[in-house]
Each structure stands twice: as C-alpha cells, then as structure tokens.
Short mmCIF file of C-alpha atoms in Angstrom, two decimals:
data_model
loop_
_atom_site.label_atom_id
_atom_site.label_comp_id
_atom_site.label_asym_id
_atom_site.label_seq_id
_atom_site.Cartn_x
_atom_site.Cartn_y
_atom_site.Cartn_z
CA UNK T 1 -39.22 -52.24 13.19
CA UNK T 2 -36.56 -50.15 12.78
CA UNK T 3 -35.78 -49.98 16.34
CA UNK T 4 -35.35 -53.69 16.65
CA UNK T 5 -33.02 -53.55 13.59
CA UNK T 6 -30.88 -50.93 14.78
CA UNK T 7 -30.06 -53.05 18.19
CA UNK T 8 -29.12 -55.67 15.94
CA UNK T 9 -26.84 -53.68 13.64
CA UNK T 10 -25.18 -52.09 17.28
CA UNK T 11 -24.57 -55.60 18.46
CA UNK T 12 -22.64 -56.20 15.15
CA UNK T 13 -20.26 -53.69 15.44
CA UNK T 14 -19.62 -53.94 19.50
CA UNK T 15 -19.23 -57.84 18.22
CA UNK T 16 -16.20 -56.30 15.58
CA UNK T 17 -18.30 -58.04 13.03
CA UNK T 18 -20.18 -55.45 10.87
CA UNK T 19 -18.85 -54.99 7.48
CA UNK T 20 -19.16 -52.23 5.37
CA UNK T 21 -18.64 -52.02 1.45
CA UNK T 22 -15.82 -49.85 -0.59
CA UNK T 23 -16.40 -48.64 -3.80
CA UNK T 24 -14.23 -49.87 -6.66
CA UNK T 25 -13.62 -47.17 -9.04
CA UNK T 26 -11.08 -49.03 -11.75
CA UNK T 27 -11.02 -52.44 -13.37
CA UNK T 28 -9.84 -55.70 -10.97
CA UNK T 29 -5.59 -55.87 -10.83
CA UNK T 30 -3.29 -55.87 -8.42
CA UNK T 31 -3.55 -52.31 -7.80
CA UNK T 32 -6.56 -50.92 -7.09
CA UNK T 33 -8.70 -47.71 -7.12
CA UNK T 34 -11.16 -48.11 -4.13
CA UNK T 35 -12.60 -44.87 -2.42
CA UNK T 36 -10.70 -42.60 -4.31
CA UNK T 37 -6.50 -43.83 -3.15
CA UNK T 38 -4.76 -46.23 -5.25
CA UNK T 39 -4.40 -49.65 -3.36
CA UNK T 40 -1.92 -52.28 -3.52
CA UNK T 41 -4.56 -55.14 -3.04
CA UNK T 42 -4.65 -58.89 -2.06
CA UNK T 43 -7.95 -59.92 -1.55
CA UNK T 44 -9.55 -60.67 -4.88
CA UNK T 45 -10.60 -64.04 -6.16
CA UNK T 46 -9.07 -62.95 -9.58
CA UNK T 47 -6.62 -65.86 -9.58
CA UNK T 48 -5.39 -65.63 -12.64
CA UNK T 49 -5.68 -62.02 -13.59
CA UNK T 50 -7.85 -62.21 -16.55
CA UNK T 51 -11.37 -60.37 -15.31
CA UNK T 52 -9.36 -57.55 -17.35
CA UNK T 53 -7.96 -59.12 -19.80
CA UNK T 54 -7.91 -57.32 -23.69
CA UNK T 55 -9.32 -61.15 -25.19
CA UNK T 56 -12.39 -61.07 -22.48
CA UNK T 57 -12.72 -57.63 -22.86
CA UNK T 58 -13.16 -57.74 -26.94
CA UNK T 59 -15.11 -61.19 -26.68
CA UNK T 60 -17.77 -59.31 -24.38
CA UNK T 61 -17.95 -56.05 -26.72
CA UNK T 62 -18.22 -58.31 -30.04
CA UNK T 63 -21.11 -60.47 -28.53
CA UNK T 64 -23.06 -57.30 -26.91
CA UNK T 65 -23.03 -56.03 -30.53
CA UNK T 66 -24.11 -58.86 -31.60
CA UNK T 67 -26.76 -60.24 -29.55
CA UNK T 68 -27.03 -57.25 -26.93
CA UNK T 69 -27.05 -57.14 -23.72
CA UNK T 70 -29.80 -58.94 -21.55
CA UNK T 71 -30.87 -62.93 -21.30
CA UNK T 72 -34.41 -61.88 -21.70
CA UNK T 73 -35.95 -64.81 -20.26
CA UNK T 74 -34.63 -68.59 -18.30
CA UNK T 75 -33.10 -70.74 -20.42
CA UNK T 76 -36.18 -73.14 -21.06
CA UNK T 77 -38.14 -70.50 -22.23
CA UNK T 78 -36.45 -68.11 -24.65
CA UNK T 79 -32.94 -67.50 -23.18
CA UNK T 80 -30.58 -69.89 -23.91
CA UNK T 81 -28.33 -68.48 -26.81
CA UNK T 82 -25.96 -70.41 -28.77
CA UNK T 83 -23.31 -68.87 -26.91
CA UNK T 84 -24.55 -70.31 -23.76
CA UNK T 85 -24.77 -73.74 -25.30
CA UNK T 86 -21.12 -73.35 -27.09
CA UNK T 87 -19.73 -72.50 -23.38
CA UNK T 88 -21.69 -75.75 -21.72
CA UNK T 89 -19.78 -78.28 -24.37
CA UNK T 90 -16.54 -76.00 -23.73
CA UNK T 91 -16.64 -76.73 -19.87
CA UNK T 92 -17.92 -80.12 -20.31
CA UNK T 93 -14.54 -80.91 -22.42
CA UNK T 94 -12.50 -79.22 -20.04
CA UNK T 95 -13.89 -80.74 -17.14
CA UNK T 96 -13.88 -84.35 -18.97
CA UNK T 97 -17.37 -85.10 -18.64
CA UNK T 98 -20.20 -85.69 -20.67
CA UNK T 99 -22.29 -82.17 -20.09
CA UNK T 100 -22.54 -79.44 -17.77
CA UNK T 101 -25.16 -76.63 -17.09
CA UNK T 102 -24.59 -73.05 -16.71
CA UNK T 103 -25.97 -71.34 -13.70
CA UNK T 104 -26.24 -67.46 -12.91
CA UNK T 105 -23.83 -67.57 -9.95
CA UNK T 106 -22.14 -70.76 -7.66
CA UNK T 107 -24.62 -70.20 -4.62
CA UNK T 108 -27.52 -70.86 -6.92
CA UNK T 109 -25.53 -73.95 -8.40
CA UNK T 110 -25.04 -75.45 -5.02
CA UNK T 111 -28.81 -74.61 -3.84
CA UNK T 112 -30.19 -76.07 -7.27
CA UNK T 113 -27.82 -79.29 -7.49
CA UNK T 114 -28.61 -80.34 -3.63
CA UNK T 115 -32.28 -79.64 -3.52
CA UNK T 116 -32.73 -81.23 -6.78
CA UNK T 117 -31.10 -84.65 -5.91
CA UNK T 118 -31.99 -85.06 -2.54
CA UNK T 119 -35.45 -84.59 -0.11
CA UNK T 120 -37.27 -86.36 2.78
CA UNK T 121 -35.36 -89.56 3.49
CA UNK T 122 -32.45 -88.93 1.90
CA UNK T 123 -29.27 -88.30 3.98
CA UNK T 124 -26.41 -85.53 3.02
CA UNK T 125 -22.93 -85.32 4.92
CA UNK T 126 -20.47 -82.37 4.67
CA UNK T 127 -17.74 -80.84 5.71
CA UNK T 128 -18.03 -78.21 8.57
CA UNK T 129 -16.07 -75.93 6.81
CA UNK T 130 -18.04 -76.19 4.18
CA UNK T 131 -19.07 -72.84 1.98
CA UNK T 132 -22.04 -71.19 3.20
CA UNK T 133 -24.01 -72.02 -0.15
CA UNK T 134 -23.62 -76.10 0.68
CA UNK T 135 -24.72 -75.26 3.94
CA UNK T 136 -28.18 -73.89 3.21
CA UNK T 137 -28.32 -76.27 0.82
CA UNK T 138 -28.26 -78.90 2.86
CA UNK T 139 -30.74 -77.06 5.37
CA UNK T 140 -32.99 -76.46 2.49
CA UNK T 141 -33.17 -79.96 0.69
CA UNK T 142 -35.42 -81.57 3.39
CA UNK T 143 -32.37 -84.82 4.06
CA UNK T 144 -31.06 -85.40 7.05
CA UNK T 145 -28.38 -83.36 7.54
CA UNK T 146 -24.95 -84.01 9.01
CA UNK T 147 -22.02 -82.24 9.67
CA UNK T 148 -18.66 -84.02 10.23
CA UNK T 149 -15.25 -82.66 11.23
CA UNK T 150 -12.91 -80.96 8.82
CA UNK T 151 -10.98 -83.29 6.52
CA UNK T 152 -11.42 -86.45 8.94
CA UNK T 153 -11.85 -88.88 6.83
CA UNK T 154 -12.11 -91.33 10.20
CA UNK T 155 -15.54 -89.16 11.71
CA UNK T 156 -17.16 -89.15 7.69
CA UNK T 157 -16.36 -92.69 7.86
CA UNK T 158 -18.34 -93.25 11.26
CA UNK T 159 -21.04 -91.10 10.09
CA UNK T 160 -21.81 -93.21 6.84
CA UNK T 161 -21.45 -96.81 9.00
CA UNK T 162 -24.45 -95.75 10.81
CA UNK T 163 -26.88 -94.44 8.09
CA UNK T 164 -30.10 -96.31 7.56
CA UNK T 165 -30.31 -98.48 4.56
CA UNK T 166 -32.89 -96.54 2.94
CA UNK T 167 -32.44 -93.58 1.14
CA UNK T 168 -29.61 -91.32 -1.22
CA UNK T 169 -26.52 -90.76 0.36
CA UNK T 170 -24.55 -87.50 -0.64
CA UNK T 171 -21.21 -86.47 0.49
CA UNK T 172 -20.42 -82.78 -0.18
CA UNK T 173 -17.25 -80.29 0.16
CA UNK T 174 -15.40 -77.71 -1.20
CA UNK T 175 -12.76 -78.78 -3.24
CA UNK T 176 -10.65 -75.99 -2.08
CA UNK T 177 -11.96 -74.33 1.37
CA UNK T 178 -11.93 -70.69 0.54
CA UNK T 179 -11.51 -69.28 3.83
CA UNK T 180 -8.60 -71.76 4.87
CA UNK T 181 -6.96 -72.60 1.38
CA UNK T 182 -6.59 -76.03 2.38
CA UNK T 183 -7.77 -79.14 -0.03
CA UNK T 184 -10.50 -81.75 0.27
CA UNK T 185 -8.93 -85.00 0.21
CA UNK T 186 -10.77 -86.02 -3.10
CA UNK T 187 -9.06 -89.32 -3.51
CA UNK T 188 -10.39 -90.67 -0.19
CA UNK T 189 -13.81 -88.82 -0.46
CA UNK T 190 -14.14 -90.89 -3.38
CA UNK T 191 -13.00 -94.16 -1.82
CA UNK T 192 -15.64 -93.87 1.04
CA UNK T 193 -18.26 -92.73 -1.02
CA UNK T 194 -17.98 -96.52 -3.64
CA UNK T 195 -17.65 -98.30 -0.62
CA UNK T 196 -20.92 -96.85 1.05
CA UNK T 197 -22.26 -96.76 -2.29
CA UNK T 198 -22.91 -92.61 -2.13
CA UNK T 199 -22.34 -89.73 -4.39
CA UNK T 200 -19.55 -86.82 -4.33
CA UNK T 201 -19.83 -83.94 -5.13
CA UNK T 202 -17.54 -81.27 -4.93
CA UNK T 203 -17.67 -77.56 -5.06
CA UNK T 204 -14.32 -75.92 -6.83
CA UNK T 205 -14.95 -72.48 -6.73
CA UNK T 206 -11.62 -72.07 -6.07
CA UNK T 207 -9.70 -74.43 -7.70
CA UNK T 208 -11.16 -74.94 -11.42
CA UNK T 209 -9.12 -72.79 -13.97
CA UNK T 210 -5.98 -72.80 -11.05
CA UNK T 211 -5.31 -76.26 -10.30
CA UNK T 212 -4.48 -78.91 -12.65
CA UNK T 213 -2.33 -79.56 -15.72
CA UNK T 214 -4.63 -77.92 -18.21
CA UNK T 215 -6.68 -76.13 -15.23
CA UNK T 216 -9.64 -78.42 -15.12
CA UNK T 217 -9.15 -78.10 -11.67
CA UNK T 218 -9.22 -79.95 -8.47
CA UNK T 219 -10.64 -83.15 -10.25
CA UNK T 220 -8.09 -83.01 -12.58
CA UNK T 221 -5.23 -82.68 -9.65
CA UNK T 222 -5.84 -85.24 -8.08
CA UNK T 223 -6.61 -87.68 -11.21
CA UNK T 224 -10.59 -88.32 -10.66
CA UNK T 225 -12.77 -89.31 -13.38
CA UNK T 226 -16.58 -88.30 -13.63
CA UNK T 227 -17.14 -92.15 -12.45
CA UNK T 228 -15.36 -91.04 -9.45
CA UNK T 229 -16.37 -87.61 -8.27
CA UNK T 230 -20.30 -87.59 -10.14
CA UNK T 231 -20.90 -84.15 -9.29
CA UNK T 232 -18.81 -81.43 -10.11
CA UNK T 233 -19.34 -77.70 -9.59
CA UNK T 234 -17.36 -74.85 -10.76
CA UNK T 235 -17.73 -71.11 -10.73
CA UNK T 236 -16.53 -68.49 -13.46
CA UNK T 237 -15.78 -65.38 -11.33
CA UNK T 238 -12.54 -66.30 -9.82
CA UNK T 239 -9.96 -68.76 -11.99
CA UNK T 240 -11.41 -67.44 -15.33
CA UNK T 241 -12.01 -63.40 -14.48
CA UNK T 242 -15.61 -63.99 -15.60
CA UNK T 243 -19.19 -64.35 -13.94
CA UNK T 244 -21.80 -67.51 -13.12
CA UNK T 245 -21.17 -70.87 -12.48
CA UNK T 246 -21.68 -74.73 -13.96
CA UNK T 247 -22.27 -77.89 -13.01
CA UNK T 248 -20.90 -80.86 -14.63
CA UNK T 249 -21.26 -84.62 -14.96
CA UNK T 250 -23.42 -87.29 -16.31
CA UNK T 251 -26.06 -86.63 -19.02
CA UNK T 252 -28.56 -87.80 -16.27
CA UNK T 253 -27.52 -85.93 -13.77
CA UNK T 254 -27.75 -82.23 -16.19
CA UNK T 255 -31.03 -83.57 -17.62
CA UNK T 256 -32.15 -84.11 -14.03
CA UNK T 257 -30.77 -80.36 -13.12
CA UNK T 258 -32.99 -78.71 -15.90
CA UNK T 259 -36.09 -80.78 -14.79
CA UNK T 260 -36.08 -79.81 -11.01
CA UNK T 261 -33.43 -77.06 -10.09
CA UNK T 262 -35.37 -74.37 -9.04
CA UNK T 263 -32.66 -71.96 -9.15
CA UNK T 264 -32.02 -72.81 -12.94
CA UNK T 265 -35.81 -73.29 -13.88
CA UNK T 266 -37.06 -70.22 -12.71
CA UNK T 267 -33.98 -67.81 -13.05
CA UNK T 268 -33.15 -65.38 -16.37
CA UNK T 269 -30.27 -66.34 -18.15
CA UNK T 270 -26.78 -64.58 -17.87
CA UNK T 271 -26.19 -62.49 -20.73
CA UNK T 272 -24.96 -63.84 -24.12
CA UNK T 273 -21.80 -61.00 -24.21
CA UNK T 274 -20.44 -62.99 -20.44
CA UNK T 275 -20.99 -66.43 -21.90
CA UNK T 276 -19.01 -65.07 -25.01
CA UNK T 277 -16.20 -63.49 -22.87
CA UNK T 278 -15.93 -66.62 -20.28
CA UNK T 279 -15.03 -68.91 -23.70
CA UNK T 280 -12.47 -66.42 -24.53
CA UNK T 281 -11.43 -67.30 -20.27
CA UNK T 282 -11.38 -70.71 -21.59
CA UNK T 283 -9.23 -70.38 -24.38
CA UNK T 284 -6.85 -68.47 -22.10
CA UNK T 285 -6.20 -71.61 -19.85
CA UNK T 286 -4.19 -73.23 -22.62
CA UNK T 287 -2.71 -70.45 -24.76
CA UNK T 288 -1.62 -68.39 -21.44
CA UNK T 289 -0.88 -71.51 -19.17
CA UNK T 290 2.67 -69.49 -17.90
CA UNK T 291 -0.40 -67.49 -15.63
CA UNK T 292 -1.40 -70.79 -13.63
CA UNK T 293 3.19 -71.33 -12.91
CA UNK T 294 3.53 -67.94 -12.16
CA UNK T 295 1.04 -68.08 -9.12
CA UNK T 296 2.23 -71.34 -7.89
CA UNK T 297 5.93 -69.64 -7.70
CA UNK T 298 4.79 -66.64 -6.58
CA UNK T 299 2.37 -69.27 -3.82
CA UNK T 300 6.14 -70.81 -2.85
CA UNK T 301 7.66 -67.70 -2.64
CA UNK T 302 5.18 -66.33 -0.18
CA UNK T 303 5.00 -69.07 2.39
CA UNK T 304 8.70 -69.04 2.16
CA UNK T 305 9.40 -65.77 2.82
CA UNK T 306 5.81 -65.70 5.48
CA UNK T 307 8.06 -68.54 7.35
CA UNK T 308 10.79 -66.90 7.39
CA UNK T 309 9.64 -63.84 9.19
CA UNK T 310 7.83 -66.26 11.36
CA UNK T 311 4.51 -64.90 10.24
CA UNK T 312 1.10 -67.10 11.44
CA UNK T 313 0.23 -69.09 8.28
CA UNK T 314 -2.18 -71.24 8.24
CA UNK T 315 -1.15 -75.10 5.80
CA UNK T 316 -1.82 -74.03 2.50
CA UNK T 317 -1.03 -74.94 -0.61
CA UNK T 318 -3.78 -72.71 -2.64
CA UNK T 319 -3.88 -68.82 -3.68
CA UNK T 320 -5.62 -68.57 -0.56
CA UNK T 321 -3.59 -68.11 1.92
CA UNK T 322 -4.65 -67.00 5.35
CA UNK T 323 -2.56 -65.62 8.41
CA UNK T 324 -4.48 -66.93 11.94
CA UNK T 325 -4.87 -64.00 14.28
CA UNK T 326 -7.42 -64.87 16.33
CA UNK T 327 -9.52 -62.19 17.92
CA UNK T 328 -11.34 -60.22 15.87
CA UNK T 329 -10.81 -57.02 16.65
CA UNK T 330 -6.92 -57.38 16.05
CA UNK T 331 -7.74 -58.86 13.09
CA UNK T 332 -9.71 -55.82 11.72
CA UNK T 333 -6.86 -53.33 13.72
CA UNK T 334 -4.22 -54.94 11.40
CA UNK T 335 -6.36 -54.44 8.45
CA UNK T 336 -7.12 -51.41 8.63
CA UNK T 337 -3.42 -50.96 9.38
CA UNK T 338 -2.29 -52.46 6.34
CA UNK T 339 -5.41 -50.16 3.95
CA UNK T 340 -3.90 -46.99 5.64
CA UNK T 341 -0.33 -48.01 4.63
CA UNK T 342 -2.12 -48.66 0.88
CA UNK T 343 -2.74 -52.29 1.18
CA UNK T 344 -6.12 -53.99 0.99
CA UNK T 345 -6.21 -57.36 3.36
CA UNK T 346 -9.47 -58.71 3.89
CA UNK T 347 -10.30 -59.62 7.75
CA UNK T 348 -12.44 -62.52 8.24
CA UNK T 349 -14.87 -62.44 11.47
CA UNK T 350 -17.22 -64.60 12.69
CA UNK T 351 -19.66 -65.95 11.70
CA UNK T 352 -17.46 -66.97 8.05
CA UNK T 353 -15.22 -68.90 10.47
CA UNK T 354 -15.13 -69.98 14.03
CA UNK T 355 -15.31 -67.96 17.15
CA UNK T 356 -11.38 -67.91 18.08
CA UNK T 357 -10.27 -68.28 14.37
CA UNK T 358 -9.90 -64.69 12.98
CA UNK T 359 -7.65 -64.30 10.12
CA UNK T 360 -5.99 -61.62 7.30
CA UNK T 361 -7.28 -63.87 4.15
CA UNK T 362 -4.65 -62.78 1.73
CA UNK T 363 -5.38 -64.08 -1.77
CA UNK T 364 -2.26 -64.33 -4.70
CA UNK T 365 -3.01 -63.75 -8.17
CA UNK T 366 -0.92 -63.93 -11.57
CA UNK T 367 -1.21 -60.63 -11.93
CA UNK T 368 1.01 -59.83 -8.76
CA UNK T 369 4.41 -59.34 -9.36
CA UNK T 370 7.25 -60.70 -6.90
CA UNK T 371 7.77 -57.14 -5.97
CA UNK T 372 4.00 -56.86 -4.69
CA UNK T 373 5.11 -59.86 -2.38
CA UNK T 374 8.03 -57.87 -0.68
CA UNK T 375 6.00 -55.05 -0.52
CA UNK T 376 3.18 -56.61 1.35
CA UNK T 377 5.45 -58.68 3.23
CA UNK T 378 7.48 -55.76 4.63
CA UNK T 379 4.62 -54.02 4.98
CA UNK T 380 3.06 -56.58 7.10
CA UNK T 381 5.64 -57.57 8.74
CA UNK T 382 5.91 -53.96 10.61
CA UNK T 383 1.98 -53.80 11.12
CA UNK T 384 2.25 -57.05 13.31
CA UNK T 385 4.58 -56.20 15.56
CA UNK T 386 3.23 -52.78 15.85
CA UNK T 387 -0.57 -53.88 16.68
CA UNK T 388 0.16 -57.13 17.86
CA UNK T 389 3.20 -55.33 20.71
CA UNK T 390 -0.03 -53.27 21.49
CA UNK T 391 -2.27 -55.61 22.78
CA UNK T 392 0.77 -57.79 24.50
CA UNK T 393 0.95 -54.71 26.31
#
C-alpha cells in the first residue's frame, strides 16, 4: 500500500502540485505569524477583518460560559440551542427570506441542498468553474449532470432547450467564483431559469457579508428576491470572520433540508459559543459598514495601481483578485519569492483550475491598510521581473 501511495505523492510534486500546510501561530490579520517569521499576508478569506474582532471574541467567551463548549448531538436530536435558532431568523432577515438552516461548514451545505432536491431523473446544470463542493454534489445526487461554459449564458441556454420534459431542473453557481473573483450573472441566471421553469441556486461563499448595501450579499447586489434566486447559500468563515454555513429560502425548501439532508441530519451541531459570536458578525455588518467601503477602495486602488505596473490581472471586481501566470511551477517560484521577501501569496495549481491557468490568488481584506498595498505591490512588482526574466531566458 504504501508503495503505491508514495508513487502517487512523487508524481504530485514532479507535477508542481503537492501542497504542504504552514502552521499559524497568531490570530487571522493582515500580518501574520506562520512558522515562526512575521508575514505580511494576502491570502485569507477574512474579508472583512472581523475573525479577530474584540465583539466576536467576547460574544464567543460569554456563550462558552454559558452553555460550554460542544453541540453534543445533531440538531434534531438534542443540539439545537437557542442560539442556533436566534442566528437562523438573524440570517433569514438579512438575507430577506423566510428561513434558513445552519450547516457545520459550506461543502456540507452544497452536498446536503443538491442531494436533497434532486435524484434519478432529475437534471442539474452548472457552471464549470464551479466550486468543488457543487461539483460532487452534482456527481453525488444521482441527476444528470451537465457542465456548461463559464458565464455563457448562450451554451446554459442551449443546454436547457434540449432537456427532456420530465423531471427537476436545477441551475447552480457560485455567486462569486473564488478562484477567479469574477461574478455570476444572477440577473440572467434568473431570467433563464422562469423561462425554462427551473430553480437557482447560488453559492455566495464569497460574496454574503461583502457585497451589497447592507451586505446581504450577491442577491442583494444585484436586486433578486427569494422568488427569483430560490436557493441561497452562504458561508460564515470568510465575510463574517466566523465558522459554518446556511442555507436560505422558502419555508418548504428548509423544512425539506431538515427532512432529507444527510449532511444536516446526521451531523453534530456547531457549538453554541460560534453561533453566539457569528450574531455578534452580524451585528457588525451594520454598525461597522465603513469595513465593507474600505475594501472596495482599497479593491480600486489595487487594480489601479496592478494596471499601472502592467501586472497580469485577471477582470475582477471582488476581494479576490488573481494575477494569471500560467505554468505552475512559476507560479509556485514567485510565491515562494514573495514568502521569502515576508509576503504570503497563495499559488493555485491544477487541479483547482485549468491546466494552463496558474495564478498568485491574492485576496484584499478591510483589515489591510493602503500601505500593505504598496508594499505588496512593490514587492511584487520586483519578484516578476526577477523570476519571470529567468525563465524568458
């Protein structure tokens, strides 16, 4: 056995695809403590700085005193606190519909919410650049499965002219693609999806707590009712500094998530003390809305600047915001360019994107400062031509 793993591991790294973990030894920020050196870093999902933030911080501490520190058991048998029922009508407010579910983490919202609305004769469409969670999803739910190009509304289009009569119809994407930082056309996906009389559903990871007025997120951006987009999914760990994930929409469609989502049936609950800290998140998106302006400046002020020094951005108008390098090993050389300079730039590989599509994913955050922009910038800037001059040559 462990001769037939160990050619497999090999392959990875001659591929420039193995990945290896660092060890965080202070709380998330813009600077960092990872294997013992401080770090300038831009590669957390922490979009609006508050996974350390003194209100989530107390909220946690006051509810772990209070109702300690484990679920104990799934939330249809002994585990779901009032806190956990308090944060469902919280994100059901913010989201504008009528209830959402809490689930332990947004891969196990995506697996539960597919598998549990669709099966054998059913038919499910997404985008190919879809988040690996909607993927097996798909896989796993038993429909017939279909992939069509990214954002092309004209091949989704073809795709749902030709489906059989019989059956659901789901059409599924991220909201915001979180290894491209480009947005779903929501509007349109919900255009196609009444006239081929199918459901939506979108996963915003990535863009609920960031986007929007209030920070309801992609929905609210581009102005879509639950009517329009039925099926919305949202994740705590990134936009509000906490941990899990929800799904929101029509009292049918929650009471049919408890019924038969596996994921949610058969999995403890999170603890009270991160339901009571993620409500403190939520309170944050309204008294601390400056956070959500300051990362769309500091989003302008990077692709400004990026342009300027003619740098390889990819169209973008999200936190995420990738440079396209191509190969992979340049990729990782540049990376590990930028950590030994004291910057932390995540390089994405195959298989997370395409063969050919290699890329620094650099990721903003309110709690970077216009001066961490230079810096990295500058920084970057000489690692480039210093790697990139290396393999012209």
């Amino acid at each position: 056995m462990n001769e037939v793993l160990q050619r497999r591991l090999t392959a990875r790294r001659e591929q420039s695809r193995y990945r290896s973990r660092r060890v965080l030894e202070s709380a998330q920020g813009a600077r960092l403590r990872v294997d013992g050196r401080e770090m300038l870093q831009f590669c957390s999902n922490d979009y609006l700085g508050l996974a350390n933030h003194p209100k989530l911080v107390a909220a946690m501490q006051g509810a772990v005193a209070e109702m300690g520190v484990g679920g104990g058991a799934s939330h249809l048998v002994c585990g779901h606190s009032a806190l956990h029922h308090q944060l469902e009508e919280r994100l059901a407010k913010i989201t504008g519909r009528e209830r959402a579910l809490l689930f332990s983490t947004g891969y196990m919202a995506n697996l539960g919410t597919v598998t549990a609305l669709l099966g054998k004769g059913d038919h499910i469409l997404e985008d190919r650049l879809n988040h690996a969670s909607l993927l097996d999803a798909g896989l796993l739910s038993g429909a017939r499965f279909q992939r069509f190009q990214h954002n092309d509304m004209a091949d989704l289009e073809r795709r749902l002219q030709k489906l059989p009569v019989e059956g659901n119809r789901l059409i599924v994407v991220d909201a915001v693609f979180s290894m491209d930082g480009d947005m779903a056309p929501l509007a349109e996906l919900a255009a196609l999806a009444q006239k081929y009389d199918a459901w939506l559903m979108a996963d915003d990871a990535h863009g609920f707590g960031v986007l929007g007025e209030s920070g309801a997120g992609s929905a609210e951006f581009f102005g879509l009712d639950q009517q329009q987009l039925p099926v919305l999914m949202g994740t705590l760990g990134k936009g509000l500094g906490s941990f899990g994930a929800f799904v929101a929409g029509s009292d049918e469609l929650i009471e049919t998530l408890i019924q038969f989502a596996r994921p949610y049936i058969y999995t403890t609950a999170m603890p009270p003390a991160v339901a009571a800290a993620t409500i403190a998140g939520c309170d944050l998106l309204a008294d601390e809305s400056w956070r959500r302006r300051h990362l769309q400046d500091l989003i302008a002020y990077f692709r400004q600047r990026a342009e300027s020094l003619n740098l390889p951005l990819m169209p973008s108008p999200t936190a995420i915001q990738p440079l396209l390098i191509g190969d992979e090993q340049t990729a990782m050389a540049i990376s590990a360019q930028l950590e030994a300079r004291g910057i932390l730039v995540s390089a994405i590989r195959p298989p997370t994107v395409p063969v050919g599509s290699s890329r620094l994913r650099i990721t903003l955050s309110a709690s970077h400062s216009q001066a961490d922009v230079d810096e990295l910038l500058t920084v970057l800037s000489d690692v480039l031509a210093e790697v990139l001059g290396a393999v012209d040559c």
